C-alpha cells in the first residue's frame, strides 16, 4: 500500500501531498525548526558545503517548500536558483521570505510536478532537495527527471530523513517520531494526518545502501552518502 497523507481520500498521493502542504504552509517553518530542535538548519549547511565542491551556477531546488534550501544555497557563487514545488501555498510563503531577505533577484519560484518537469535536458548544474523525494508518488520517475535535466558532471544533493540503526537511539527516535512529533505537529498545524504521515513515509522509504543502489540504477555514475546525527538524516550525493 502506498503511504499517503490521507488514506481515506479518493485523491492520488500527488494530489494529497499538494493538499497537505497547502494546509500546513503557514506553520511549516515553525514546526520544522521546533520539532527538529533547529538541527535541520545544520543539515542544510552541511549539504550546501558539499554542493560548494561542484561550483554550480544554475541550481534547481526541487520540492523547495518555503525555500530554506534555496536560501542556504544563495550563499554560494551561483547565478540562478529555481525553487520548484507542487504546493502553491508553500511557494507563496517562500516568495515572501525571499523578498524580505532581498534575494528575489537570485531565487525565483515555479509551481509544478517534480516527476514531470518543464526544464530542458542537460540544462541544470545542480539539483538540491530536502525532505522531498519520499513524497514523490513514484520515486523512480522523479529520479529519472533529475538525471534528465542535469548536464554531464551535474550533481544531485538529496537530504532526506533516514532510520537510526543502533540501540538505544533507534528506540528513542521511534518513540519521539511516532508519539511526540505527531501530537505536537497535529496540535499546532491543525492537520494531524500530515504529522502521522511523516514518520510513516520515512519508515517506508528506502535509505542507506538501498537508496544508493536506486541512484546507481538510475544512471548516476558516482553515488555516496553521509549519514547525519546518528542516522536521523542522510545526504545522498549523486553525480551524472
mmCIF file of C-alpha atoms in Angstrom, residues 79-224:
data_model
loop_
_atom_site.group_PDB
_atom_site.id
_atom_site.type_symbol
_atom_site.label_atom_id
_atom_site.label_comp_id
_atom_site.label_asym_id
_atom_site.label_seq_id
_atom_site.Cartn_x
_atom_site.Cartn_y
_atom_site.Cartn_z
ATOM 1 C CA UNK A 79 23.798 32.828 -10.944
ATOM 2 C CA UNK A 80 20.272 31.429 -10.574
ATOM 3 C CA UNK A 81 18.268 29.296 -8.153
ATOM 4 C CA UNK A 82 14.873 27.947 -9.142
ATOM 5 C CA UNK A 83 12.640 26.865 -6.279
ATOM 6 C CA UNK A 84 10.251 24.259 -7.692
ATOM 7 C CA UNK A 85 7.310 22.853 -5.737
ATOM 8 C CA UNK A 86 3.884 21.263 -6.067
ATOM 9 C CA UNK A 87 2.267 23.437 -3.386
ATOM 10 C CA UNK A 88 1.199 26.949 -4.292
ATOM 11 C CA UNK A 89 0.786 27.928 -0.642
ATOM 12 C CA UNK A 90 4.312 26.834 0.262
ATOM 13 C CA UNK A 91 5.648 28.843 -2.668
ATOM 14 C CA UNK A 92 3.677 31.902 -1.534
ATOM 15 C CA UNK A 93 5.332 31.748 1.900
ATOM 16 C CA UNK A 94 8.706 31.192 0.256
ATOM 17 C CA UNK A 95 8.353 34.182 -2.026
ATOM 18 C CA UNK A 96 7.614 36.410 0.965
ATOM 19 C CA UNK A 97 10.711 35.127 2.795
ATOM 20 C CA UNK A 98 12.972 35.582 -0.207
ATOM 21 C CA UNK A 99 11.689 39.108 -0.840
ATOM 22 C CA UNK A 100 12.308 40.111 2.794
ATOM 23 C CA UNK A 101 15.876 38.805 2.506
ATOM 24 C CA UNK A 102 16.459 40.731 -0.707
ATOM 25 C CA UNK A 103 17.125 37.528 -2.651
ATOM 26 C CA UNK A 104 14.252 37.756 -5.136
ATOM 27 C CA UNK A 105 16.626 38.666 -7.978
ATOM 28 C CA UNK A 106 18.556 35.406 -7.408
ATOM 29 C CA UNK A 107 15.826 32.975 -6.328
ATOM 30 C CA UNK A 108 12.644 32.521 -8.331
ATOM 31 C CA UNK A 109 9.838 30.078 -7.632
ATOM 32 C CA UNK A 110 7.884 27.905 -10.016
ATOM 33 C CA UNK A 111 4.945 25.609 -9.320
ATOM 34 C CA UNK A 112 4.936 22.163 -10.843
ATOM 35 C CA UNK A 113 5.256 18.400 -10.649
ATOM 36 C CA UNK A 114 8.742 17.103 -9.806
ATOM 37 C CA UNK A 115 8.053 13.873 -11.691
ATOM 38 C CA UNK A 116 7.413 15.750 -14.941
ATOM 39 C CA UNK A 117 9.453 18.941 -15.032
ATOM 40 C CA UNK A 118 9.343 21.631 -17.740
ATOM 41 C CA UNK A 119 13.120 22.081 -17.900
ATOM 42 C CA UNK A 120 15.221 21.130 -20.915
ATOM 43 C CA UNK A 121 17.565 18.150 -20.991
ATOM 44 C CA UNK A 122 21.076 18.829 -19.659
ATOM 45 C CA UNK A 123 20.128 22.347 -18.536
ATOM 46 C CA UNK A 124 20.834 22.301 -14.773
ATOM 47 C CA UNK A 125 24.192 22.305 -12.951
ATOM 48 C CA UNK A 126 22.909 21.006 -9.617
ATOM 49 C CA UNK A 127 19.684 19.762 -8.070
ATOM 50 C CA UNK A 128 19.031 20.102 -4.362
ATOM 51 C CA UNK A 129 16.126 18.621 -2.451
ATOM 52 C CA UNK A 130 15.493 18.460 1.285
ATOM 53 C CA UNK A 131 12.931 16.064 2.765
ATOM 54 C CA UNK A 132 11.071 15.886 -0.541
ATOM 55 C CA UNK A 133 11.855 12.752 -2.523
ATOM 56 C CA UNK A 134 9.949 10.457 -0.177
ATOM 57 C CA UNK A 135 6.817 12.451 -1.075
ATOM 58 C CA UNK A 136 7.079 11.572 -4.765
ATOM 59 C CA UNK A 137 4.253 9.382 -5.989
ATOM 60 C CA UNK A 138 6.805 7.353 -7.960
ATOM 61 C CA UNK A 139 10.366 7.773 -6.704
ATOM 62 C CA UNK A 140 11.928 6.411 -9.868
ATOM 63 C CA UNK A 141 10.050 8.876 -12.081
ATOM 64 C CA UNK A 142 11.381 11.774 -10.020
ATOM 65 C CA UNK A 143 14.963 10.492 -10.072
ATOM 66 C CA UNK A 144 14.752 9.900 -13.826
ATOM 67 C CA UNK A 145 13.767 13.559 -14.191
ATOM 68 C CA UNK A 146 16.738 14.601 -12.041
ATOM 69 C CA UNK A 147 19.035 12.654 -14.342
ATOM 70 C CA UNK A 148 17.427 14.066 -17.489
ATOM 71 C CA UNK A 149 17.684 17.766 -16.617
ATOM 72 C CA UNK A 150 21.202 17.608 -15.147
ATOM 73 C CA UNK A 151 24.064 18.127 -17.569
ATOM 74 C CA UNK A 152 27.046 15.782 -17.633
ATOM 75 C CA UNK A 153 29.003 16.115 -14.378
ATOM 76 C CA UNK A 154 25.938 17.763 -12.792
ATOM 77 C CA UNK A 155 25.106 16.670 -9.264
ATOM 78 C CA UNK A 156 22.019 15.924 -7.173
ATOM 79 C CA UNK A 157 22.290 16.624 -3.452
ATOM 80 C CA UNK A 158 19.433 14.848 -1.679
ATOM 81 C CA UNK A 159 18.848 15.457 2.037
ATOM 82 C CA UNK A 160 16.292 13.044 3.425
ATOM 83 C CA UNK A 161 15.214 11.506 6.702
ATOM 84 C CA UNK A 162 16.576 8.037 7.361
ATOM 85 C CA UNK A 163 16.355 5.414 10.078
ATOM 86 C CA UNK A 164 18.809 5.127 13.007
ATOM 87 C CA UNK A 165 20.062 1.587 13.379
ATOM 88 C CA UNK A 166 21.656 1.299 16.822
ATOM 89 C CA UNK A 167 20.324 0.826 20.363
ATOM 90 C CA UNK A 168 19.242 2.859 22.301
ATOM 91 C CA UNK A 169 18.965 5.830 19.951
ATOM 92 C CA UNK A 170 16.900 3.811 17.477
ATOM 93 C CA UNK A 171 14.244 3.135 20.148
ATOM 94 C CA UNK A 172 14.229 6.737 21.476
ATOM 95 C CA UNK A 173 13.929 8.075 17.940
ATOM 96 C CA UNK A 174 10.966 5.853 17.120
ATOM 97 C CA UNK A 175 9.145 6.883 20.312
ATOM 98 C CA UNK A 176 9.640 10.571 19.527
ATOM 99 C CA UNK A 177 8.815 10.126 15.849
ATOM 100 C CA UNK A 178 5.612 8.129 16.340
ATOM 101 C CA UNK A 179 4.245 9.732 19.520
ATOM 102 C CA UNK A 180 5.637 13.176 20.379
ATOM 103 C CA UNK A 181 6.055 14.580 16.853
ATOM 104 C CA UNK A 182 2.561 13.674 15.561
ATOM 105 C CA UNK A 183 0.913 15.061 18.696
ATOM 106 C CA UNK A 184 2.731 18.420 18.648
ATOM 107 C CA UNK A 185 2.657 18.725 14.856
ATOM 108 C CA UNK A 186 -1.036 17.995 14.654
ATOM 109 C CA UNK A 187 -1.856 20.347 17.526
ATOM 110 C CA UNK A 188 -0.003 23.312 16.003
ATOM 111 C CA UNK A 189 -0.748 22.741 12.311
ATOM 112 C CA UNK A 190 -4.384 21.610 12.805
ATOM 113 C CA UNK A 191 -3.653 18.781 10.344
ATOM 114 C CA UNK A 192 -2.933 15.651 12.361
ATOM 115 C CA UNK A 193 -2.674 13.491 9.233
ATOM 116 C CA UNK A 194 0.362 15.444 7.994
ATOM 117 C CA UNK A 195 2.411 14.581 11.069
ATOM 118 C CA UNK A 196 1.228 10.991 11.171
ATOM 119 C CA UNK A 197 2.190 10.637 7.513
ATOM 120 C CA UNK A 198 5.705 11.980 8.154
ATOM 121 C CA UNK A 199 7.029 9.068 10.267
ATOM 122 C CA UNK A 200 5.097 6.524 8.209
ATOM 123 C CA UNK A 201 6.639 7.825 4.988
ATOM 124 C CA UNK A 202 10.140 7.786 6.481
ATOM 125 C CA UNK A 203 9.777 4.175 7.625
ATOM 126 C CA UNK A 204 8.578 3.129 4.155
ATOM 127 C CA UNK A 205 11.311 4.999 2.272
ATOM 128 C CA UNK A 206 14.472 3.178 1.073
ATOM 129 C CA UNK A 207 17.546 4.529 2.819
ATOM 130 C CA UNK A 208 21.248 3.809 3.171
ATOM 131 C CA UNK A 209 22.538 1.263 0.618
ATOM 132 C CA UNK A 210 19.053 0.707 -0.826
ATOM 133 C CA UNK A 211 18.857 4.358 -1.869
ATOM 134 C CA UNK A 212 22.418 4.310 -3.212
ATOM 135 C CA UNK A 213 21.515 1.278 -5.345
ATOM 136 C CA UNK A 214 18.461 3.054 -6.746
ATOM 137 C CA UNK A 215 20.558 6.102 -7.657
ATOM 138 C CA UNK A 216 23.148 3.891 -9.359
ATOM 139 C CA UNK A 217 20.452 2.023 -11.281
ATOM 140 C CA UNK A 218 19.052 5.384 -12.422
ATOM 141 C CA UNK A 219 22.354 6.002 -14.178
ATOM 142 C CA UNK A 220 24.304 8.227 -11.822
ATOM 143 C CA UNK A 221 27.983 7.304 -12.132
ATOM 144 C CA UNK A 222 29.169 8.413 -8.703
ATOM 145 C CA UNK A 223 26.957 7.940 -5.650
ATOM 146 C CA UNK A 224 27.831 8.295 -1.999
#
